[in-house]
PDB file of C-alpha atoms in Angstrom:
ATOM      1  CA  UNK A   1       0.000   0.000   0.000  1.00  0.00           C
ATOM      2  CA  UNK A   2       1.445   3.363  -1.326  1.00  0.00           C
ATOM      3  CA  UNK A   3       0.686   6.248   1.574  1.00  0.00           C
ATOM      4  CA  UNK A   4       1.620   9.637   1.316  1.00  0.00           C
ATOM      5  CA  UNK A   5       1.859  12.156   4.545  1.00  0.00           C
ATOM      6  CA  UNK A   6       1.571  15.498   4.319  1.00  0.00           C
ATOM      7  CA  UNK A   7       3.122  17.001   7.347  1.00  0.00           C
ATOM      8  CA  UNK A   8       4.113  14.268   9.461  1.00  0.00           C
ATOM      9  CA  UNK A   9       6.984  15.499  11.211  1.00  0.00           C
ATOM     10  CA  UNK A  10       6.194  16.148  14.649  1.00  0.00           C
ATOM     11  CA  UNK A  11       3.530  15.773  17.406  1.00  0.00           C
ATOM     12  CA  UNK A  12       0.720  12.940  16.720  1.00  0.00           C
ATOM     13  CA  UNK A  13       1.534  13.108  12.999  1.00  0.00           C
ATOM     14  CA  UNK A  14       4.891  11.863  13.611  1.00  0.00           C
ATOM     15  CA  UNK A  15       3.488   9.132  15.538  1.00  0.00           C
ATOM     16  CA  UNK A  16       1.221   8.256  12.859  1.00  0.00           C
ATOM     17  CA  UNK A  17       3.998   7.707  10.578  1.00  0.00           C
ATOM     18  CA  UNK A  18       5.555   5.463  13.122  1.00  0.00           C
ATOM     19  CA  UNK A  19       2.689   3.353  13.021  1.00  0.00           C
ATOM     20  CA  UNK A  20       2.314   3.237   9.178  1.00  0.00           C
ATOM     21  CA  UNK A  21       6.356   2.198   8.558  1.00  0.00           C
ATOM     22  CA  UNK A  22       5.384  -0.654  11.272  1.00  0.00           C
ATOM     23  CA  UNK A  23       2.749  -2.452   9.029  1.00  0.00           C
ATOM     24  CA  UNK A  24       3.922  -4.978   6.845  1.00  0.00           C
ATOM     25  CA  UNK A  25       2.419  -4.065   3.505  1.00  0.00           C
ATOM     26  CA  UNK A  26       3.161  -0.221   3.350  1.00  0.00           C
ATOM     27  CA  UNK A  27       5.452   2.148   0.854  1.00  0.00           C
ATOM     28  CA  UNK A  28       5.119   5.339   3.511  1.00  0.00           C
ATOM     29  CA  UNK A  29       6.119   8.855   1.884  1.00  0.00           C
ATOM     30  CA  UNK A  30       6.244  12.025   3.967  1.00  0.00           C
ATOM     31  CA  UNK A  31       6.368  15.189   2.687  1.00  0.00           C
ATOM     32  CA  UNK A  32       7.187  18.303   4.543  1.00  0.00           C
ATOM     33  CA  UNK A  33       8.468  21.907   4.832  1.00  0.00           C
ATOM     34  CA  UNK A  34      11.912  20.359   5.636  1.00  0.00           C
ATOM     35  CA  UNK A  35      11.990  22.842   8.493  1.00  0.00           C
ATOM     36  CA  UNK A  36      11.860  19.643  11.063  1.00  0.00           C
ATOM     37  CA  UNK A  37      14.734  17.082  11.175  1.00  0.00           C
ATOM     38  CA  UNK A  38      12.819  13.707  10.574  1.00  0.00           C
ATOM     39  CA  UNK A  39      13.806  10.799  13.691  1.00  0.00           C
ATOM     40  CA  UNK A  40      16.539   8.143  12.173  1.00  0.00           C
ATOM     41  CA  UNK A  41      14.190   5.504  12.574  1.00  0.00           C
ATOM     42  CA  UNK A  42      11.722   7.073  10.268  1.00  0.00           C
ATOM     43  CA  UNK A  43      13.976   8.558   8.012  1.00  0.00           C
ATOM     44  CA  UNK A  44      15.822   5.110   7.281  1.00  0.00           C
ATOM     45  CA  UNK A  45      12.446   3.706   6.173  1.00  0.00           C
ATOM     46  CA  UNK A  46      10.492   6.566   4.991  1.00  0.00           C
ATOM     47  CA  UNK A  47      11.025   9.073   1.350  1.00  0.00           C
ATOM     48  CA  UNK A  48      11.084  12.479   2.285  1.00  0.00           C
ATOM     49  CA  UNK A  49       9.982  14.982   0.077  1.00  0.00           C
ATOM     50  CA  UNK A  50      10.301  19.021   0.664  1.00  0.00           C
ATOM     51  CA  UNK A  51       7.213  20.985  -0.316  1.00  0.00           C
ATOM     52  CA  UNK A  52       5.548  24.250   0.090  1.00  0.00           C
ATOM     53  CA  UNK A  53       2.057  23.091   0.830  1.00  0.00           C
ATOM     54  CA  UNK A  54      -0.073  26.193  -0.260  1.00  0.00           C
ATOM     55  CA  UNK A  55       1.979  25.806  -3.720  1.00  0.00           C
ATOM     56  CA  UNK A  56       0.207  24.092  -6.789  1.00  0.00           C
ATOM     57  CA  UNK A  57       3.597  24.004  -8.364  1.00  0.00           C
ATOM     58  CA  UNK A  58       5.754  22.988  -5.677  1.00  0.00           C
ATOM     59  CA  UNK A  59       3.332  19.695  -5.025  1.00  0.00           C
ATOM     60  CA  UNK A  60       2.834  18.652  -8.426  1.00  0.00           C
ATOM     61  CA  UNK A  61       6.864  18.914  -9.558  1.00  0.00           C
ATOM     62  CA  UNK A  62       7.760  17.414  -6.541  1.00  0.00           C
ATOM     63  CA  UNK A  63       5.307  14.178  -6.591  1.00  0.00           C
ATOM     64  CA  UNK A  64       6.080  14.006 -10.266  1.00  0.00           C
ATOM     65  CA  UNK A  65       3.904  10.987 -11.839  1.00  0.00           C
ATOM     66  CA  UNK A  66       3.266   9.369  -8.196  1.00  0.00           C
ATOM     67  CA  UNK A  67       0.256   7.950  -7.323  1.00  0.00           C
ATOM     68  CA  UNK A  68      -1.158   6.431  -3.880  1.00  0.00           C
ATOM     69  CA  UNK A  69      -3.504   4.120  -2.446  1.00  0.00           C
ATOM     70  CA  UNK A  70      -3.922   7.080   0.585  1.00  0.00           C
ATOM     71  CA  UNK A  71      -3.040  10.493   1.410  1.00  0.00           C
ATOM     72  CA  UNK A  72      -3.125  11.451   5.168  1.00  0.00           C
ATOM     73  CA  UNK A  73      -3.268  15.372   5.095  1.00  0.00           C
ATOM     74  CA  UNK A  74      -1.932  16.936   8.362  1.00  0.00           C
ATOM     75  CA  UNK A  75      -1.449  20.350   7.162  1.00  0.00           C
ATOM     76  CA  UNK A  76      -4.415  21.631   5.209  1.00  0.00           C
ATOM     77  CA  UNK A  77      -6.079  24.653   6.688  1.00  0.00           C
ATOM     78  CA  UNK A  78      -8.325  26.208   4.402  1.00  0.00           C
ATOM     79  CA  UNK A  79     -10.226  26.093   1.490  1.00  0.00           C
ATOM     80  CA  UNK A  80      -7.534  27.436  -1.003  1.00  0.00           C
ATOM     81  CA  UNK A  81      -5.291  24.201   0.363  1.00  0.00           C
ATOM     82  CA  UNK A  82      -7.991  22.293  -0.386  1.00  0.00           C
ATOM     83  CA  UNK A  83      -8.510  23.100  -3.796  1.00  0.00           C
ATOM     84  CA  UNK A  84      -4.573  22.454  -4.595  1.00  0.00           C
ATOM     85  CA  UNK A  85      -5.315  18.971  -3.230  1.00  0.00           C
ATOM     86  CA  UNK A  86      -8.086  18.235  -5.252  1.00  0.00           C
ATOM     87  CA  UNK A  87      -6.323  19.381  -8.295  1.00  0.00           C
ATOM     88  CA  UNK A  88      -2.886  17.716  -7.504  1.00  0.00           C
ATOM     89  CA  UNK A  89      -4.931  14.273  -6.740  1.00  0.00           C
ATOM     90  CA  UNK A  90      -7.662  14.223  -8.606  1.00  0.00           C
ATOM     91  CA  UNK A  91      -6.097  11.168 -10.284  1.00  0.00           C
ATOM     92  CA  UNK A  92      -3.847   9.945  -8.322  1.00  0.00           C
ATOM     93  CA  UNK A  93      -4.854   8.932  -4.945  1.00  0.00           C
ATOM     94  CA  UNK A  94      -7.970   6.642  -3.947  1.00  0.00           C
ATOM     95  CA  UNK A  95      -8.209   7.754   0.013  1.00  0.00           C
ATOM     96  CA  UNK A  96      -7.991  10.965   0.763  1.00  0.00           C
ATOM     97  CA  UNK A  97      -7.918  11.616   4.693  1.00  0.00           C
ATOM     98  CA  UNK A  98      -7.735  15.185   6.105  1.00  0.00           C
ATOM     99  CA  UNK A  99      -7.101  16.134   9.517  1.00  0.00           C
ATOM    100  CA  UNK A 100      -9.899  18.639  10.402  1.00  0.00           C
ATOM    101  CA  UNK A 101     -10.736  19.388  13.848  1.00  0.00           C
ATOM    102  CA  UNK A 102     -13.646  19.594  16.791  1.00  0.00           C
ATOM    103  CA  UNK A 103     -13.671  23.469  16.423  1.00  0.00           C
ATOM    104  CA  UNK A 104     -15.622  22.979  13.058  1.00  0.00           C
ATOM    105  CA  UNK A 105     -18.238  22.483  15.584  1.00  0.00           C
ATOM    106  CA  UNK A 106     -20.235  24.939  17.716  1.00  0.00           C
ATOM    107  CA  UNK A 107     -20.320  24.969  21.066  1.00  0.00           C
ATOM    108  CA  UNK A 108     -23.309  23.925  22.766  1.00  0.00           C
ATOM    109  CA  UNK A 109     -24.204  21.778  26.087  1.00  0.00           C
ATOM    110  CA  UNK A 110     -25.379  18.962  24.055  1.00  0.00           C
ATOM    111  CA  UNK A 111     -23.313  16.272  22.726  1.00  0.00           C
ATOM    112  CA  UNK A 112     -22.187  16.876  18.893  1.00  0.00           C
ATOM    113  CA  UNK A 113     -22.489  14.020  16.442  1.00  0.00           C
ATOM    114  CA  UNK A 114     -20.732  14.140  13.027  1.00  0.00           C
ATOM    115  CA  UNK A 115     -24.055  15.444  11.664  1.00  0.00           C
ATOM    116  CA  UNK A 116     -24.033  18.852  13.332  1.00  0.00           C
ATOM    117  CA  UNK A 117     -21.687  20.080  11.120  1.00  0.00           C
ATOM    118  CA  UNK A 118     -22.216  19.227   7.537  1.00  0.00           C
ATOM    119  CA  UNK A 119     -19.480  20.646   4.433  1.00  0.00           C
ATOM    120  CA  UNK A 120     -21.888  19.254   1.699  1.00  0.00           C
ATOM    121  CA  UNK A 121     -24.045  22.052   2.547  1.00  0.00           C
ATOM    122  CA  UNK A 122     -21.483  24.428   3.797  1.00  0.00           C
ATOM    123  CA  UNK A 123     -20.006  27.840   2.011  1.00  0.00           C
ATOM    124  CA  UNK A 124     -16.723  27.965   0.853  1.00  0.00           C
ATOM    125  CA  UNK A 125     -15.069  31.484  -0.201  1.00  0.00           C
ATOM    126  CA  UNK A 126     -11.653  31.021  -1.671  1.00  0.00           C
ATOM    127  CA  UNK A 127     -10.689  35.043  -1.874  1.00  0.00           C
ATOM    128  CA  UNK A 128     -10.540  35.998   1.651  1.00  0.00           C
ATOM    129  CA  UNK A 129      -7.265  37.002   2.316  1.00  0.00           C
ATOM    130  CA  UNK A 130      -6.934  34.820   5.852  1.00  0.00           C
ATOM    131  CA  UNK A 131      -9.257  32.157   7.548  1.00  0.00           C
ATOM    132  CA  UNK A 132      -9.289  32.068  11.673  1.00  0.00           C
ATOM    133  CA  UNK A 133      -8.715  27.868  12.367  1.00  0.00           C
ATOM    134  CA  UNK A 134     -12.498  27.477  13.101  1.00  0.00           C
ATOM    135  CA  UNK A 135     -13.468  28.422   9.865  1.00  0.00           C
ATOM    136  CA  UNK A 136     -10.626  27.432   7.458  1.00  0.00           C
ATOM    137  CA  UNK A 137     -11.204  23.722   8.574  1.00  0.00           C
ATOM    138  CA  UNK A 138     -14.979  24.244   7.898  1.00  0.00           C
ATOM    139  CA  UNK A 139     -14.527  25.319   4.451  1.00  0.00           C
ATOM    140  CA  UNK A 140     -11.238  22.926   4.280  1.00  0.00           C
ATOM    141  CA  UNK A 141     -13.661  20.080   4.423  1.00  0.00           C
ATOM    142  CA  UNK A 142     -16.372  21.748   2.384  1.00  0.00           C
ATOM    143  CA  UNK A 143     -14.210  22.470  -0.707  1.00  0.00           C
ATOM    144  CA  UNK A 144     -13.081  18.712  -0.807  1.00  0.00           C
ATOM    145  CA  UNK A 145     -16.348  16.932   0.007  1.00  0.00           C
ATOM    146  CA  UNK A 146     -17.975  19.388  -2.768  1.00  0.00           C
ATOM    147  CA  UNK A 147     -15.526  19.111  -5.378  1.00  0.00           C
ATOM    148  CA  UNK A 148     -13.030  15.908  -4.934  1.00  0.00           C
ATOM    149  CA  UNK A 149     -13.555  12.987  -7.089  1.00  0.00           C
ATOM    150  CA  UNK A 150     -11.396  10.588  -4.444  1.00  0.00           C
ATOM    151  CA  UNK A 151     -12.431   9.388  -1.618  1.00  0.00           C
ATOM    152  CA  UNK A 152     -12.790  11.817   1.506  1.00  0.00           C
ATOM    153  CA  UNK A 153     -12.276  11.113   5.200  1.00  0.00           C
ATOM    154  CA  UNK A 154     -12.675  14.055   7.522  1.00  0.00           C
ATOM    155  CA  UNK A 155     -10.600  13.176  11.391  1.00  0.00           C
ATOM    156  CA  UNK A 156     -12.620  15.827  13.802  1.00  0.00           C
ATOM    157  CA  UNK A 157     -10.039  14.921  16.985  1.00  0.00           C
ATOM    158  CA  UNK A 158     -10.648  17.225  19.877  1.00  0.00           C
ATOM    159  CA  UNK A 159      -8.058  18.648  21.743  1.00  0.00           C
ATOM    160  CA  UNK A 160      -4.949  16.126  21.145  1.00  0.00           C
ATOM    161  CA  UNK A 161      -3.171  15.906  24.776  1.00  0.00           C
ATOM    162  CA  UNK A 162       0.412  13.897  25.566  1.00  0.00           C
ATOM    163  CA  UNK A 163       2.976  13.378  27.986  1.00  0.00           C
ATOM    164  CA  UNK A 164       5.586  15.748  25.690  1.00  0.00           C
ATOM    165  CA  UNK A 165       3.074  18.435  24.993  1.00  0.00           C
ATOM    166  CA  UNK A 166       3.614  21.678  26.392  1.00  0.00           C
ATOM    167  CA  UNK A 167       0.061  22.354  27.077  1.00  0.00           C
ATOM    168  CA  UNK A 168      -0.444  19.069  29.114  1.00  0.00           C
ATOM    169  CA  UNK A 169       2.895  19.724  30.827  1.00  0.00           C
ATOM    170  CA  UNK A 170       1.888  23.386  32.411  1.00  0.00           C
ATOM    171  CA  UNK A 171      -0.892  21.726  34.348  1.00  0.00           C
ATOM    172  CA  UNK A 172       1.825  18.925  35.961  1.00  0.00           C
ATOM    173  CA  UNK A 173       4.550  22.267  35.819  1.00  0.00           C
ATOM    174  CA  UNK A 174       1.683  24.362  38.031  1.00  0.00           C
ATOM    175  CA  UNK A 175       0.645  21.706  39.919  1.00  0.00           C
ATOM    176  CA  UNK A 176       4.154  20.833  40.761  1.00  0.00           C
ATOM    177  CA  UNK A 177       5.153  24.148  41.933  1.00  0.00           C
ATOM    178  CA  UNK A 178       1.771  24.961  43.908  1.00  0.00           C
ATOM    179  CA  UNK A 179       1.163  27.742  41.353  1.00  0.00           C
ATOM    180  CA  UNK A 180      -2.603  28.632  40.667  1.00  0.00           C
ATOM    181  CA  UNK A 181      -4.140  27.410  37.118  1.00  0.00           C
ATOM    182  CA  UNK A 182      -6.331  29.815  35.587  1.00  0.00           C
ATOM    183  CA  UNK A 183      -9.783  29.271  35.024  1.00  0.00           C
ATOM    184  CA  UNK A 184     -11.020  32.055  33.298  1.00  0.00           C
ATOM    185  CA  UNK A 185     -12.951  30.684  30.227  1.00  0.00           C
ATOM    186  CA  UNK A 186     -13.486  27.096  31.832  1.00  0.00           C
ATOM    187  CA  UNK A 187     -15.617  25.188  29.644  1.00  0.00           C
ATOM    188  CA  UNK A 188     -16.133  21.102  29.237  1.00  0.00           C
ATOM    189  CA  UNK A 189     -14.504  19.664  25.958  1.00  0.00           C
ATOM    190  CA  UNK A 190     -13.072  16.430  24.716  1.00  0.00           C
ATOM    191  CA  UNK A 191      -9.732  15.411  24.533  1.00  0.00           C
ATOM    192  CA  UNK A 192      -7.524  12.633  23.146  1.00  0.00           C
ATOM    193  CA  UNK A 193      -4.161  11.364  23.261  1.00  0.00           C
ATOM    194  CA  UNK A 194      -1.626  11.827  20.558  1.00  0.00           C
ATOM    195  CA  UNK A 195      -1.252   8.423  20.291  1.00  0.00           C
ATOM    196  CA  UNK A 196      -5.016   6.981  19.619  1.00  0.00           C
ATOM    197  CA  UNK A 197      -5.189   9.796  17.420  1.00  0.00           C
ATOM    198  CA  UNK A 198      -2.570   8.205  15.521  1.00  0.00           C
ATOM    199  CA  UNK A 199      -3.552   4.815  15.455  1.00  0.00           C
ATOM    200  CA  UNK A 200      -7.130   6.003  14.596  1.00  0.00           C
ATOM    201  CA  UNK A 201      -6.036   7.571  11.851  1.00  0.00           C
ATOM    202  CA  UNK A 202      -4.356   4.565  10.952  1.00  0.00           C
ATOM    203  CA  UNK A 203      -7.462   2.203  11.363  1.00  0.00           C
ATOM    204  CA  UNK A 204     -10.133   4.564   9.401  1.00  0.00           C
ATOM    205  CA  UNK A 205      -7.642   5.458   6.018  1.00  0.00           C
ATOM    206  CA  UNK A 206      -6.153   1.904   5.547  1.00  0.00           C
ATOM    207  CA  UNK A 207      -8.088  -0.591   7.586  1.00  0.00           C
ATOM    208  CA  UNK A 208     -11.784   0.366   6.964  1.00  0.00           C
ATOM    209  CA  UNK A 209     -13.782   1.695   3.768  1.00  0.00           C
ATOM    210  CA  UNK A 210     -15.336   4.202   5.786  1.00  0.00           C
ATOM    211  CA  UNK A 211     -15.857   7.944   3.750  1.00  0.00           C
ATOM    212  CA  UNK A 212     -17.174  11.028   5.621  1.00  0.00           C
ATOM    213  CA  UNK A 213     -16.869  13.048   8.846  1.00  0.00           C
ATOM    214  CA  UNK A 214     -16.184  11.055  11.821  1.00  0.00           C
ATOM    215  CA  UNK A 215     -14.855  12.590  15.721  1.00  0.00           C
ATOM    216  CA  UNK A 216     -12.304  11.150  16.959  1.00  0.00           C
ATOM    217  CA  UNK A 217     -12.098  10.742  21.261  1.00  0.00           C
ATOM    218  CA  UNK A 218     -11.398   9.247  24.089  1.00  0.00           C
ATOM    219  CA  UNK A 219     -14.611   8.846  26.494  1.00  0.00           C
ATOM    220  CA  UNK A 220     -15.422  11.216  28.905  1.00  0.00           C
ATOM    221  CA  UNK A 221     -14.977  14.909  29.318  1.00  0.00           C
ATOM    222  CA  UNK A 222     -13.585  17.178  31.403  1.00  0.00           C
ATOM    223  CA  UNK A 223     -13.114  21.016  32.291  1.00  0.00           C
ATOM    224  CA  UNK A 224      -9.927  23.267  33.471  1.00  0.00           C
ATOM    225  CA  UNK A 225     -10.264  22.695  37.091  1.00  0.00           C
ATOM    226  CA  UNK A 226     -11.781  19.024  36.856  1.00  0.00           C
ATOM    227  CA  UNK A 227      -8.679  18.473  34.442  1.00  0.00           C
ATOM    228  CA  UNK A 228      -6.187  19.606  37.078  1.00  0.00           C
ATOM    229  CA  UNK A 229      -8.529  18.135  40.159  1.00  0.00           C
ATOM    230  CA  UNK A 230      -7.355  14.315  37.811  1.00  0.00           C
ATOM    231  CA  UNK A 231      -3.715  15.304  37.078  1.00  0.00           C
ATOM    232  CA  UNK A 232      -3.646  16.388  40.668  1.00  0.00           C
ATOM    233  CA  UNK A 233      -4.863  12.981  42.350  1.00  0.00           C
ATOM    234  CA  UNK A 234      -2.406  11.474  40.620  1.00  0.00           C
ATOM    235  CA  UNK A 235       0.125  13.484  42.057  1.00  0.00           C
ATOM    236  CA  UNK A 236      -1.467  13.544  44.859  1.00  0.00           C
ATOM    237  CA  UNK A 237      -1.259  17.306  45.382  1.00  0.00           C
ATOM    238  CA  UNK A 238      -3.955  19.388  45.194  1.00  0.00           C
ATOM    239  CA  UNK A 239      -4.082  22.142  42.622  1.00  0.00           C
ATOM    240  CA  UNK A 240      -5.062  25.863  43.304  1.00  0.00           C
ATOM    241  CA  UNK A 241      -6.770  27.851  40.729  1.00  0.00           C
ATOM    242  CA  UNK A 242      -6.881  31.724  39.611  1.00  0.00           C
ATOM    243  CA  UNK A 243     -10.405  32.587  37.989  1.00  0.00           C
ATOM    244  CA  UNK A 244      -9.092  35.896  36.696  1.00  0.00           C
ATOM    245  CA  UNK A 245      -6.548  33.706  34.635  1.00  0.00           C
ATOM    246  CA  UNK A 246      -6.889  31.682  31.425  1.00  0.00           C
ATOM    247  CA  UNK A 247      -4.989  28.130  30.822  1.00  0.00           C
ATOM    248  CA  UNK A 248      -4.603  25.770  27.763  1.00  0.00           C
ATOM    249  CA  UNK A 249      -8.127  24.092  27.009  1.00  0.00           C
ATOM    250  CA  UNK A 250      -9.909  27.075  28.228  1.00  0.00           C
ATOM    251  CA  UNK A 251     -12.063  27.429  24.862  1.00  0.00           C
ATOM    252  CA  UNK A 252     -14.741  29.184  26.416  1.00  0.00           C
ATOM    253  CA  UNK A 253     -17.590  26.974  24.994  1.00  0.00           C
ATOM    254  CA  UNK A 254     -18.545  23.813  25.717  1.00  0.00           C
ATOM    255  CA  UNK A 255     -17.717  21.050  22.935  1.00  0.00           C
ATOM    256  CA  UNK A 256     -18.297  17.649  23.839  1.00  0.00           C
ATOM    257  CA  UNK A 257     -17.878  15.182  20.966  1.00  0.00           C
ATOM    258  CA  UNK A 258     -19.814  11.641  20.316  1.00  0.00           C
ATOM    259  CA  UNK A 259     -17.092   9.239  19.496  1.00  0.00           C
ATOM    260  CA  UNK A 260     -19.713   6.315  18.767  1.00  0.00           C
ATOM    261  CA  UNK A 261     -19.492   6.349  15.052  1.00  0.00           C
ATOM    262  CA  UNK A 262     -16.083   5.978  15.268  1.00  0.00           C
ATOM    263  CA  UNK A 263     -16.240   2.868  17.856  1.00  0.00           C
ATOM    264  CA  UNK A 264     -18.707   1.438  14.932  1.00  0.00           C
ATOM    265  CA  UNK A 265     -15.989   1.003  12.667  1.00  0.00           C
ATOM    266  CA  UNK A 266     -14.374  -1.473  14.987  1.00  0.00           C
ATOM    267  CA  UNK A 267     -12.065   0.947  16.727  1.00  0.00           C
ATOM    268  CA  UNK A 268     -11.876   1.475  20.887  1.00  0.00           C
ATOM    269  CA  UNK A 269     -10.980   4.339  22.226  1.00  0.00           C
ATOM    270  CA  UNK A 270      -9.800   4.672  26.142  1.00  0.00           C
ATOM    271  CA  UNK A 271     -11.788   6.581  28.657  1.00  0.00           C
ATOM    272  CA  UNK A 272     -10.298  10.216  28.988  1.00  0.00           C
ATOM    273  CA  UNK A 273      -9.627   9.222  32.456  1.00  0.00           C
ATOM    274  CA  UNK A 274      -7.089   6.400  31.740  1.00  0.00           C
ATOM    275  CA  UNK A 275      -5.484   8.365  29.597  1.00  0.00           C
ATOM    276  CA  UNK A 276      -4.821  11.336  31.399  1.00  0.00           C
ATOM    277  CA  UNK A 277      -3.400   9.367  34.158  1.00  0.00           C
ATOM    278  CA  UNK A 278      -1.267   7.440  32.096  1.00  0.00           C
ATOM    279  CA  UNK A 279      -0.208  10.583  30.766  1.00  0.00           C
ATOM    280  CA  UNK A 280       1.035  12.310  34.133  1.00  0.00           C
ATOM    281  CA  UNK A 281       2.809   9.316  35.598  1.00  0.00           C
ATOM    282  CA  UNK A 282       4.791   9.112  31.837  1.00  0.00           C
ATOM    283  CA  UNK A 283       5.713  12.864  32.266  1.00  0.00           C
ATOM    284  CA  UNK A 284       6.798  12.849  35.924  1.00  0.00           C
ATOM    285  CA  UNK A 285       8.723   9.301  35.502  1.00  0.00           C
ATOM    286  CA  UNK A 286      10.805  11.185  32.155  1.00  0.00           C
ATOM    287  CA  UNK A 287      11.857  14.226  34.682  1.00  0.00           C
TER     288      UNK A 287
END
């Protein structure tokens, strides 16, 4: 199986690459900015390709006559990005599987199912000069569900947490230290970690035949202080908090994703709990 990876170098995406180079059957191609040095063990088994992703040009001279059985595109972030894609592998690629995001969502109290936000209806507007995340990744997944011949998979992962990530890491650095965590903004979201987002990703572009919008989460949700009340049992401190302060995850609306579609394609996903205490004692046993 011929994949192609369109970022790939760091955080979950560089996980996800791990994972692909570690199935048997796979021919795994990344292509980035160049700007990141790639890990040994994925270089040695990987081709690297340097691109400038919002250039037409640059992707179709470098891919030359390539073709792939899936493309897993980490770094698309608007509608003009999407419209180089669909032009650059229109005839080329069979799976096409973008990263979007939970924010294409709005917030409400109730839980959001793929259905609550739907691109075949949506807008798109490819002559504003900038798109805020929110709405590039609406109209990311618009242009290509409107206009791709391929295949289309849209990843809607909440907010991706790991032992290594900075934002995870202020809560243990806060708690640590007896500092106050600011509240201000406080709302419940999902989360997951960077690696089931990886091995999702894996499952739903090369394992299933699955085409759409589908979330992507662990079970359970959580707010700022209910998310340092957890990391704090397990360091068995207890955090203080600041409500005139804001901290990572403070979103200010509430955005609670359904991950049961996903779990129908034969994928389980870890309760939020699990993983953010697995995540705390990895952090404190690295320091």
């Amino acid at each position: 199986m011929k994949i192609l990876v369109l970022g790939g170098s760091s955080f979950f995406g560089k996980k996800l690459v791990r994972k692909l180079i570690n199935q048997h059957d796979t021919d795994v191609t990344i292509a980035t900015r160049g700007l990141t040095k790639i890990d040994e063990e994925i270089s040695s088994k990987t081709r690297q390709l340097v691109i400038d992703r919002t250039d037409l040009n640059s992707l179709e001279r470098t891919l030359g006559s390539d073709d792939f059985d899936v493309v897993y595109d980490q770094i698309c972030f608007n509608p003009v990005e999407a419209k180089i894609a669909v032009e650059v592998f229109s005839d080329r690629v069979k799976r096409f599987v973008l990263t979007s995001s939970m924010a294409v969502y709005d917030g409400t109290p109730e839980l959001l199912r793929e259905t609550d936000f739907d691109p075949i209806v949506f807008t798109t507007d490819l002559t504003l000069a900038s798109y805020n995340y929110k709405e590039g990744k609406r109209q990311a997944e618009a242009y290509l569900y409107q206009n791709a011949p391929f295949q289309v998979i849209s990843v809607r992962p909440p907010a991706v947490i790991s032992s290594d990530d900075k934002r995870f890491a202020f809560y243990i650095a806060k708690i640590l230290k007896g500092e106050p965590i600011g509240t201000l903004g406080s709302s419940t979201i999902s989360f997951i970690s960077a690696n089931e987002i990886a091995d999702f990703l894996l499952h739903i572009g090369t394992k299933t035949d699955y085409i759409g919008p589908i979330n992507a989460n662990n079970s359970g949700y959580y707010n700022t202080e209910e998310l340092a009340l957890e990391i704090g049992r397990v360091l068995n401190i207890s955090p203080i908090f600041d409500i005139k302060e804001k901290s990572p995850y403070c979103v200010e609306q509430t955005l609670k994703i359904s991950n049961e579609l996903a779990t129908s394609t034969g994928f389980t996903f870890r309760s939020t709990k699990a993983v953010i205490r697995e995540l705390v004692n990895e952090a404190v046993n690295v320091k």
